[in-house]
Amino acid sequence: MITNASDWITRNVSRLRTGPDAQGKDAAGAKGSAAPKRASTGPRPLAERLEATLRRNGEALAPRALRRALGELQAVIDPRISEVEAGRRAHGVVQWYAGRELDERRDVWLLMSERFAPDLNRVSTARDHHQAAMGTADEPQAEVHLRRALVSPRLRLLQRFAIEPEGMRFLVDLRAQLLPHLKGDRRLLPLDAELEHLFSTWFDVAFLDLRRISWDSPASLIEKLIQYEAVHDIKSWADVKNRLDSDRRCYGFFHPRLPNTPLIFVEVALVDHISEGIVPLLDEAAAPVKADRATTAIFYSISNTQDGLRGVSFGDSLIKRVVETLQAELPRLKTFATLSPIPGFRSWFAKNAGVLLTRLDEKRQTELGRVVGSLPPTAERVLAAAEEASTLDARSPVRQLLMNAAAEYLGRATAEGKPVDPVARFHLGNGARVEQLNWAGDPSPKGLKQAYGLMVNYLYDLKRLDKHRALLAQGKVAVSGDVDGLFLKG
């Protein structure tokens, strides 16, 4: 949380600044005092292309088309027109954009990013006034002026696209297509920052509806579950019907402007114990448990559906809302846990196997070495043996090492005080704890590729969520006694 106005100013100016071209042009595209010089190599700057007559090889929109597109975008934020007319003009741009190829769309992104930036002279003046006013009675008003100066024409442009019913879908899809290009073209960063900021407000959980998705839901909605399921692929209509059976629940967050598409959804199994593997939960032939007799809710899949909403967090709120809904419906439920993949474990183990081997005592090194054919055991031999994880019995030294390593990975491997595993980072950040490691929890090719088939239960102990969050803030991960017993000594 930003508690200081100066911090807020610095962060926003750095995100919205677009580079030398922004210095020489105002938000409407007027020519500045001096156009930037083009580098000897690389693409022509947008400013130079707008002033040119001919298109060069590799450029998408010709200069004339580029200028026309800029004019159409500027017309959307004309202060003399009504919101209704602004929405109509934005709709026209959307229709034109829909017929453009990817390279042409990139030119539109550049126009939005570079030609609709804040007026840096105005920002500089307002910032100077704010700094001069700090500590005086004029500071609040100076901060207001500075905040207003930082509001870019780009923000107004994006807001006006959202006036039309399909405008939200247009913006979400635009960002989804934009995101893969950010590393290769930093000129697009301001547009991405503006979209992420808007989406964080527009898709706040206060404006989302929690809805249950059942077998009685429209077929078009159930098809979206099949399309967007990201954890355990849905193989057939029988599979999805099983996941929506009487002892299963599926809930999603919906936005009024995207009414038929869940932004994120969670699949829940109602059982009588903490599940150790995914196969029984997805078994279509298994007899359903009576929902009103279930004591445990297992969250076994959480899927985001919109790439364009990356960075907008509502998964933690989804779980909390679902827990509240389930408790109201089924009072016997006392345990809420996940059955989760460990997607980063295999690659982490490959990098750290050598270090982990040095932490084994002499007896374990000898036992492991005899099995892998190397005394002392080497990381290379251990990794080769781990490839046969699905055949290892409970007494296998290789299997025991993998369990130790998984505990180390989930309970001790952190970066900047946060778990390195993305799924662990999500659940532990919500206040869950690492409860139980499950050998062969997911024997599918995907499960073996991610974590040698291992899965983990994160327990949501509703009375200790805040305590676990506090521990994580100190760089400590909350784990059960069983997981703590798997940590390597030394």
XYZ file of C-alpha atoms in Angstrom:
490
model
C 0.000 0.000 0.000
C 1.335 3.455 -0.930
C 1.125 5.669 2.121
C 3.095 8.650 0.886
C 1.894 10.990 -1.851
C 5.422 11.462 -3.191
C 5.808 7.674 -3.573
C 2.542 7.534 -5.475
C 3.699 10.371 -7.755
C 7.059 8.763 -8.518
C 5.520 5.389 -9.354
C 2.869 6.795 -11.632
C 5.175 9.157 -13.523
C 7.650 6.333 -14.166
C 4.930 4.027 -15.460
C 3.303 6.582 -17.733
C 6.420 8.141 -19.229
C 6.818 6.860 -22.785
C 10.320 7.957 -23.689
C 11.822 10.657 -25.894
C 8.859 10.777 -28.269
C 6.535 11.737 -25.442
C 8.769 14.694 -24.644
C 8.402 16.137 -28.126
C 4.663 15.581 -28.586
C 1.608 16.496 -26.603
C -1.276 14.052 -26.019
C -3.135 15.170 -29.141
C -0.122 14.641 -31.375
C 0.926 18.273 -31.839
C 4.482 18.749 -32.964
C 6.891 19.760 -30.197
C 9.872 22.038 -30.352
C 12.108 19.355 -31.873
C 11.388 15.928 -33.236
C 13.655 13.174 -31.877
C 16.375 11.930 -34.168
C 15.910 8.474 -35.572
C 18.412 5.865 -34.572
C 20.642 4.568 -37.301
C 19.150 1.071 -36.923
C 15.783 -0.313 -35.928
C 12.238 0.789 -36.786
C 11.361 4.418 -37.359
C 9.915 6.205 -34.343
C 6.161 6.661 -34.444
C 6.562 10.451 -34.649
C 8.615 10.148 -37.806
C 6.177 7.715 -39.378
C 3.266 10.092 -38.741
C 5.066 12.868 -40.588
C 6.243 10.699 -43.484
C 4.726 10.250 -46.913
C 5.741 6.706 -47.781
C 5.628 3.473 -45.807
C 8.927 1.672 -45.330
C 9.504 -2.040 -45.576
C 8.310 -3.814 -42.426
C 5.856 -1.110 -41.363
C 2.198 -2.137 -41.088
C 0.012 0.944 -41.507
C 1.061 3.466 -44.119
C 1.659 7.018 -42.805
C -1.656 8.218 -44.191
C -3.570 5.355 -42.560
C -1.633 5.909 -39.343
C -2.632 9.575 -39.257
C -6.232 8.666 -39.972
C -6.261 6.115 -37.141
C -4.817 8.724 -34.787
C -7.524 11.166 -35.814
C -10.250 8.592 -35.159
C -8.846 7.885 -31.699
C -8.572 11.592 -30.896
C -12.179 12.079 -32.005
C -13.311 9.610 -29.334
C -12.057 11.918 -26.547
C -13.168 15.198 -28.139
C -14.321 17.221 -25.102
C -17.088 18.854 -27.139
C -19.086 15.667 -27.679
C -21.463 13.753 -25.405
C -20.705 10.398 -23.831
C -23.242 8.807 -26.161
C -21.486 10.204 -29.235
C -18.114 9.208 -27.753
C -19.376 5.648 -27.377
C -20.629 5.638 -30.968
C -17.243 6.794 -32.257
C -15.440 4.246 -30.088
C -17.689 1.531 -31.530
C -16.649 2.590 -35.018
C -12.987 2.245 -34.062
C -13.677 -1.208 -32.600
C -15.286 -2.357 -35.839
C -12.362 -1.045 -37.898
C -9.834 -2.622 -35.487
C -11.558 -6.025 -35.768
C -10.591 -6.187 -39.440
C -6.917 -5.399 -38.879
C -4.020 -7.852 -38.945
C -1.783 -8.232 -35.880
C 0.945 -5.874 -37.152
C -1.657 -3.212 -37.874
C -3.103 -3.663 -34.392
C 0.380 -3.155 -32.970
C 0.432 0.246 -34.650
C -2.875 1.077 -32.964
C -1.394 0.044 -29.600
C 1.573 2.325 -30.220
C -0.740 5.220 -31.014
C -2.648 4.659 -27.782
C 0.521 4.286 -25.764
C 2.608 7.159 -27.147
C 0.133 9.745 -28.409
C -2.207 9.801 -25.415
C 0.321 10.191 -22.619
C -0.003 12.777 -19.823
C 1.199 16.300 -20.561
C 4.646 16.101 -18.977
C 4.987 19.873 -18.694
C 1.767 20.004 -16.720
C 2.877 17.032 -14.608
C 6.258 18.646 -13.918
C 4.675 21.935 -12.882
C 2.139 20.220 -10.633
C 4.849 18.062 -9.083
C 7.003 21.114 -8.328
C 4.043 22.856 -6.711
C 3.273 19.778 -4.655
C 6.841 19.441 -3.427
C 6.909 23.110 -2.512
C 3.624 22.765 -0.640
C 4.580 19.690 1.380
C 4.166 20.310 5.066
C 2.000 23.400 4.505
C -1.744 23.985 4.496
C -1.657 23.956 0.675
C -0.388 20.374 0.419
C -3.814 18.673 0.056
C -4.868 20.948 -2.791
C -1.479 20.608 -4.462
C -1.832 16.818 -4.331
C -5.270 17.057 -5.969
C -3.803 19.123 -8.813
C -0.981 16.665 -9.264
C -3.319 13.683 -9.389
C -5.391 15.450 -12.027
C -2.286 16.224 -14.049
C -1.374 12.539 -14.052
C -4.739 11.525 -15.523
C -3.842 10.826 -19.132
C -5.941 11.242 -22.277
C -5.247 7.520 -22.680
C -7.353 6.826 -19.589
C -10.286 8.801 -21.001
C -9.906 6.975 -24.312
C -10.074 3.535 -22.699
C -13.004 4.549 -20.512
C -14.956 5.637 -23.556
C -14.360 2.332 -25.280
C -16.106 0.731 -22.300
C -19.314 2.734 -22.877
C -20.542 0.310 -25.507
C -21.851 -3.127 -24.321
C -19.054 -4.942 -26.174
C -16.414 -2.413 -25.178
C -15.269 -4.348 -22.110
C -14.755 -7.491 -24.146
C -12.785 -5.458 -26.704
C -10.423 -4.068 -24.052
C -9.878 -7.417 -22.301
C -9.104 -9.121 -25.595
C -6.850 -6.238 -26.657
C -4.727 -6.636 -23.536
C -4.598 -10.418 -23.932
C -3.113 -9.942 -27.392
C -0.851 -7.129 -26.200
C 0.786 -8.918 -23.253
C 3.124 -11.257 -25.207
C 4.643 -8.251 -27.007
C 5.640 -6.215 -23.929
C 9.116 -7.703 -23.530
C 9.960 -7.020 -27.137
C 8.580 -3.483 -27.259
C 8.738 -1.450 -24.074
C 6.921 1.415 -25.780
C 3.722 -0.506 -25.075
C 4.222 -0.607 -21.300
C 2.219 2.575 -20.547
C -0.835 1.201 -22.361
C -0.578 -2.064 -20.451
C -0.188 -0.215 -17.133
C -3.273 1.875 -17.861
C -5.342 -1.182 -18.769
C -4.237 -3.104 -15.678
C -5.105 -0.108 -13.489
C -8.578 0.186 -15.023
C -9.264 -3.539 -14.821
C -8.249 -3.624 -11.151
C -11.058 -1.144 -10.535
C -13.659 -2.429 -12.983
C -13.196 -6.049 -11.915
C -13.001 -5.453 -8.182
C -14.767 -8.279 -6.344
C -17.368 -5.810 -5.100
C -18.693 -5.657 -8.682
C -18.590 -9.405 -9.400
C -21.363 -11.947 -8.997
C -20.704 -15.387 -7.540
C -22.753 -17.980 -9.405
C -22.947 -21.730 -9.156
C -22.452 -23.585 -12.418
C -24.398 -26.835 -12.546
C -25.472 -29.435 -15.079
C -28.659 -27.391 -15.461
C -26.695 -24.318 -16.573
C -26.846 -23.354 -20.272
C -24.808 -25.622 -22.526
C -22.845 -22.600 -23.759
C -21.660 -21.946 -20.193
C -20.700 -25.586 -19.589
C -18.747 -25.501 -22.847
C -16.717 -22.638 -21.386
C -15.724 -24.866 -18.458
C -14.395 -27.395 -20.936
C -12.598 -24.661 -22.873
C -10.977 -22.879 -19.943
C -10.206 -25.707 -17.499
C -6.491 -25.210 -16.869
C -5.546 -27.761 -14.197
C -7.130 -31.097 -15.129
C -8.317 -31.269 -18.722
C -11.977 -32.150 -19.214
C -12.023 -35.069 -21.653
C -15.720 -35.465 -22.440
C -19.262 -34.449 -21.623
C -19.419 -37.416 -19.224
C -16.339 -36.012 -17.479
C -17.846 -32.569 -17.045
C -21.168 -34.087 -15.909
C -19.286 -35.989 -13.211
C -17.647 -32.745 -12.064
C -21.094 -31.171 -11.720
C -22.720 -34.163 -9.958
C -24.629 -33.966 -6.656
C -21.455 -34.311 -4.569
C -19.600 -31.693 -6.586
C -19.823 -27.934 -6.809
C -18.518 -25.422 -9.308
C -18.606 -21.669 -8.729
C -17.472 -18.767 -10.845
C -17.132 -15.002 -10.645
C -19.041 -13.135 -13.357
C -18.965 -9.476 -14.425
C -22.162 -7.735 -15.621
C -20.460 -6.688 -18.876
C -19.289 -10.273 -19.536
C -22.382 -12.070 -18.268
C -21.922 -15.442 -19.946
C -18.243 -15.956 -19.230
C -16.825 -16.907 -15.814
C -13.715 -14.834 -15.130
C -12.433 -17.514 -12.788
C -14.022 -20.718 -11.547
C -13.297 -23.287 -8.876
C -14.263 -26.957 -8.811
C -15.049 -28.545 -5.446
C -15.446 -32.158 -4.345
C -17.570 -32.920 -1.273
C -15.977 -35.890 0.531
C -15.416 -37.332 4.017
C -11.624 -36.900 4.247
C -8.742 -34.923 2.767
C -8.169 -36.383 -0.682
C -4.725 -37.763 -1.516
C -5.072 -38.089 -5.297
C -6.954 -36.660 -8.229
C -7.889 -39.983 -9.876
C -10.668 -40.923 -7.387
C -12.115 -37.411 -7.603
C -12.396 -37.630 -11.386
C -13.580 -41.246 -11.481
C -16.834 -41.178 -13.436
C -17.821 -44.627 -12.146
C -17.454 -43.747 -8.452
C -20.657 -43.614 -6.418
C -21.476 -40.059 -5.337
C -21.224 -39.103 -1.682
C -24.359 -37.701 -0.100
C -23.620 -33.992 -0.065
C -25.375 -33.396 3.249
C -23.138 -36.029 4.895
C -19.836 -34.648 3.608
C -17.388 -33.218 6.146
C -14.662 -31.989 3.801
C -14.622 -29.699 0.791
C -11.680 -30.226 -1.560
C -10.846 -27.427 -3.993
C -9.171 -29.402 -6.755
C -9.101 -26.949 -9.663
C -9.033 -23.176 -9.972
C -8.892 -21.721 -13.489
C -8.600 -18.144 -14.714
C -10.273 -17.725 -18.085
C -9.173 -14.286 -19.281
C -5.513 -13.716 -20.160
C -6.280 -10.014 -20.486
C -6.995 -9.815 -16.746
C -3.521 -10.977 -15.725
C -2.477 -9.150 -12.585
C -6.073 -8.643 -11.431
C -6.432 -10.755 -8.299
C -9.765 -12.203 -7.312
C -8.941 -15.865 -6.711
C -8.533 -15.417 -2.946
C -11.911 -13.711 -2.712
C -13.466 -16.515 -4.750
C -12.327 -19.155 -2.271
C -13.571 -17.134 0.711
C -16.961 -16.562 -0.889
C -17.286 -20.212 -1.843
C -16.410 -21.328 1.694
C -19.118 -19.032 3.077
C -21.639 -20.327 0.537
C -20.835 -23.981 1.268
C -21.026 -23.474 5.021
C -24.470 -21.935 4.670
C -25.669 -24.808 2.466
C -23.908 -27.709 4.212
C -23.325 -27.071 7.936
C -21.548 -30.431 8.433
C -18.569 -29.217 6.391
C -15.690 -28.555 8.778
C -12.555 -29.019 6.678
C -11.634 -26.918 3.649
C -8.550 -27.939 1.742
C -7.115 -28.083 -1.746
C -5.657 -30.868 -3.803
C -3.109 -28.900 -5.761
C -0.404 -29.478 -8.361
C 3.209 -28.449 -7.715
C 4.036 -27.026 -11.150
C 7.534 -25.738 -10.459
C 8.910 -28.640 -8.455
C 10.534 -30.741 -11.163
C 12.596 -27.874 -12.606
C 13.584 -26.691 -9.115
C 14.705 -30.180 -8.111
C 16.801 -30.500 -11.255
C 18.677 -27.319 -10.277
C 19.031 -28.117 -6.574
C 19.490 -31.902 -6.425
C 23.243 -31.601 -5.912
C 22.883 -29.291 -2.906
C 20.172 -31.460 -1.383
C 22.406 -34.540 -1.629
C 25.069 -32.863 0.519
C 22.497 -32.488 3.291
C 21.888 -36.232 3.585
C 23.696 -38.132 6.344
C 26.231 -40.812 5.458
C 23.764 -43.677 5.873
C 21.210 -42.170 3.510
C 23.871 -41.243 0.974
C 25.084 -44.841 0.968
C 21.565 -46.271 0.572
C 20.790 -43.842 -2.233
C 24.151 -44.443 -3.927
C 23.612 -48.207 -4.047
C 20.252 -47.713 -5.753
C 21.407 -45.188 -8.365
C 24.756 -46.912 -8.989
C 27.102 -44.204 -7.762
C 28.947 -43.801 -4.465
C 28.620 -41.073 -3.435
C 25.350 -40.487 -5.335
C 25.495 -37.801 -8.001
C 22.764 -35.403 -9.018
C 22.861 -36.790 -12.558
C 22.234 -40.377 -11.401
C 19.494 -39.307 -8.964
C 17.673 -37.310 -11.624
C 17.839 -40.273 -13.989
C 16.384 -42.554 -11.302
C 13.625 -40.024 -10.552
C 12.391 -40.440 -14.127
C 10.977 -43.787 -12.959
C 9.032 -42.152 -10.131
C 5.792 -43.979 -10.962
C 7.471 -47.355 -10.250
C 9.140 -46.474 -6.935
C 7.812 -48.159 -3.786
C 7.509 -46.524 -0.375
C 10.941 -47.790 0.776
C 12.818 -46.422 -2.223
C 15.573 -43.976 -1.185
C 14.877 -42.015 -4.373
C 11.207 -41.653 -3.488
C 12.101 -40.618 0.052
C 14.458 -37.955 -1.292
C 11.778 -36.626 -3.641
C 9.372 -36.274 -0.715
C 12.055 -34.451 1.295
C 12.804 -32.203 -1.646
C 9.123 -31.386 -2.207
C 8.796 -30.358 1.440
C 11.876 -28.152 1.100
C 10.505 -26.645 -2.101
C 7.098 -25.782 -0.677
C 8.117 -24.920 2.876
C 11.517 -23.264 2.530
C 12.167 -22.196 -1.057
C 11.290 -18.524 -1.178
C 12.202 -15.470 -3.236
C 11.828 -12.032 -1.693
C 9.971 -13.629 1.195
C 7.415 -15.395 -1.022
C 7.165 -19.058 -2.062
C 8.746 -19.706 -5.448
C 5.994 -22.092 -6.522
C 3.136 -20.081 -8.089
C 0.331 -22.247 -6.697
C 1.914 -22.249 -3.232
C 2.319 -18.484 -3.438
C -1.397 -18.123 -4.132
C -2.734 -20.386 -1.388
C -0.166 -19.507 1.275
C -0.749 -15.840 0.531
C -4.427 -16.470 1.322
C -3.498 -17.839 4.749
C -3.521 -21.583 4.027
C -0.811 -23.927 5.267
C 1.053 -26.796 3.603
C -0.811 -29.754 5.084
C 0.135 -32.960 3.295
C 2.284 -34.237 0.427
C 0.754 -36.983 -1.703
C 2.915 -39.444 -3.631
C 1.403 -40.359 -7.023
C -1.351 -37.829 -6.435
C -1.449 -37.110 -10.154
C -0.047 -40.005 -12.231
C -1.029 -38.353 -15.526
C 1.700 -37.339 -18.009
C 1.151 -33.711 -16.984
C 1.463 -34.543 -13.283
C 4.658 -36.534 -13.861
C 6.121 -33.758 -15.978
C 5.405 -31.082 -13.384
C 6.266 -32.834 -10.140
C 6.966 -36.551 -10.649
C 3.272 -37.136 -9.867
C 3.360 -35.420 -6.470
C 0.444 -33.292 -5.293
C -0.114 -31.264 -2.127
C -3.009 -30.358 0.142
C -3.204 -26.782 1.386
C -5.451 -26.518 4.437
C -7.645 -23.468 4.960
C -7.973 -23.364 8.744
C -10.426 -20.484 9.002
C -9.333 -19.581 12.532
C -5.642 -19.320 11.627
C -5.608 -17.607 8.233
C -4.406 -14.296 9.637
C -1.737 -16.018 11.742
C -0.406 -17.834 8.680
C -0.357 -14.624 6.644
C 1.619 -12.944 9.411
C 4.146 -15.782 9.337
C 4.506 -15.458 5.582
C 5.111 -11.726 5.939
C 8.127 -12.720 8.067
C 9.344 -15.069 5.328
C 8.128 -18.198 7.131
C 5.780 -20.746 5.578
C 3.102 -22.402 7.718
C 3.346 -26.208 7.493
C 1.814 -29.148 9.304
C 3.801 -31.423 11.617
C 3.943 -34.116 8.934
C 5.472 -31.754 6.392
C 7.862 -30.324 8.980
C 9.067 -33.880 9.608
C 10.082 -34.161 5.945
C 12.490 -31.226 6.066
C 16.125 -32.164 5.645
C 18.318 -31.511 8.654
C 21.283 -29.217 8.348
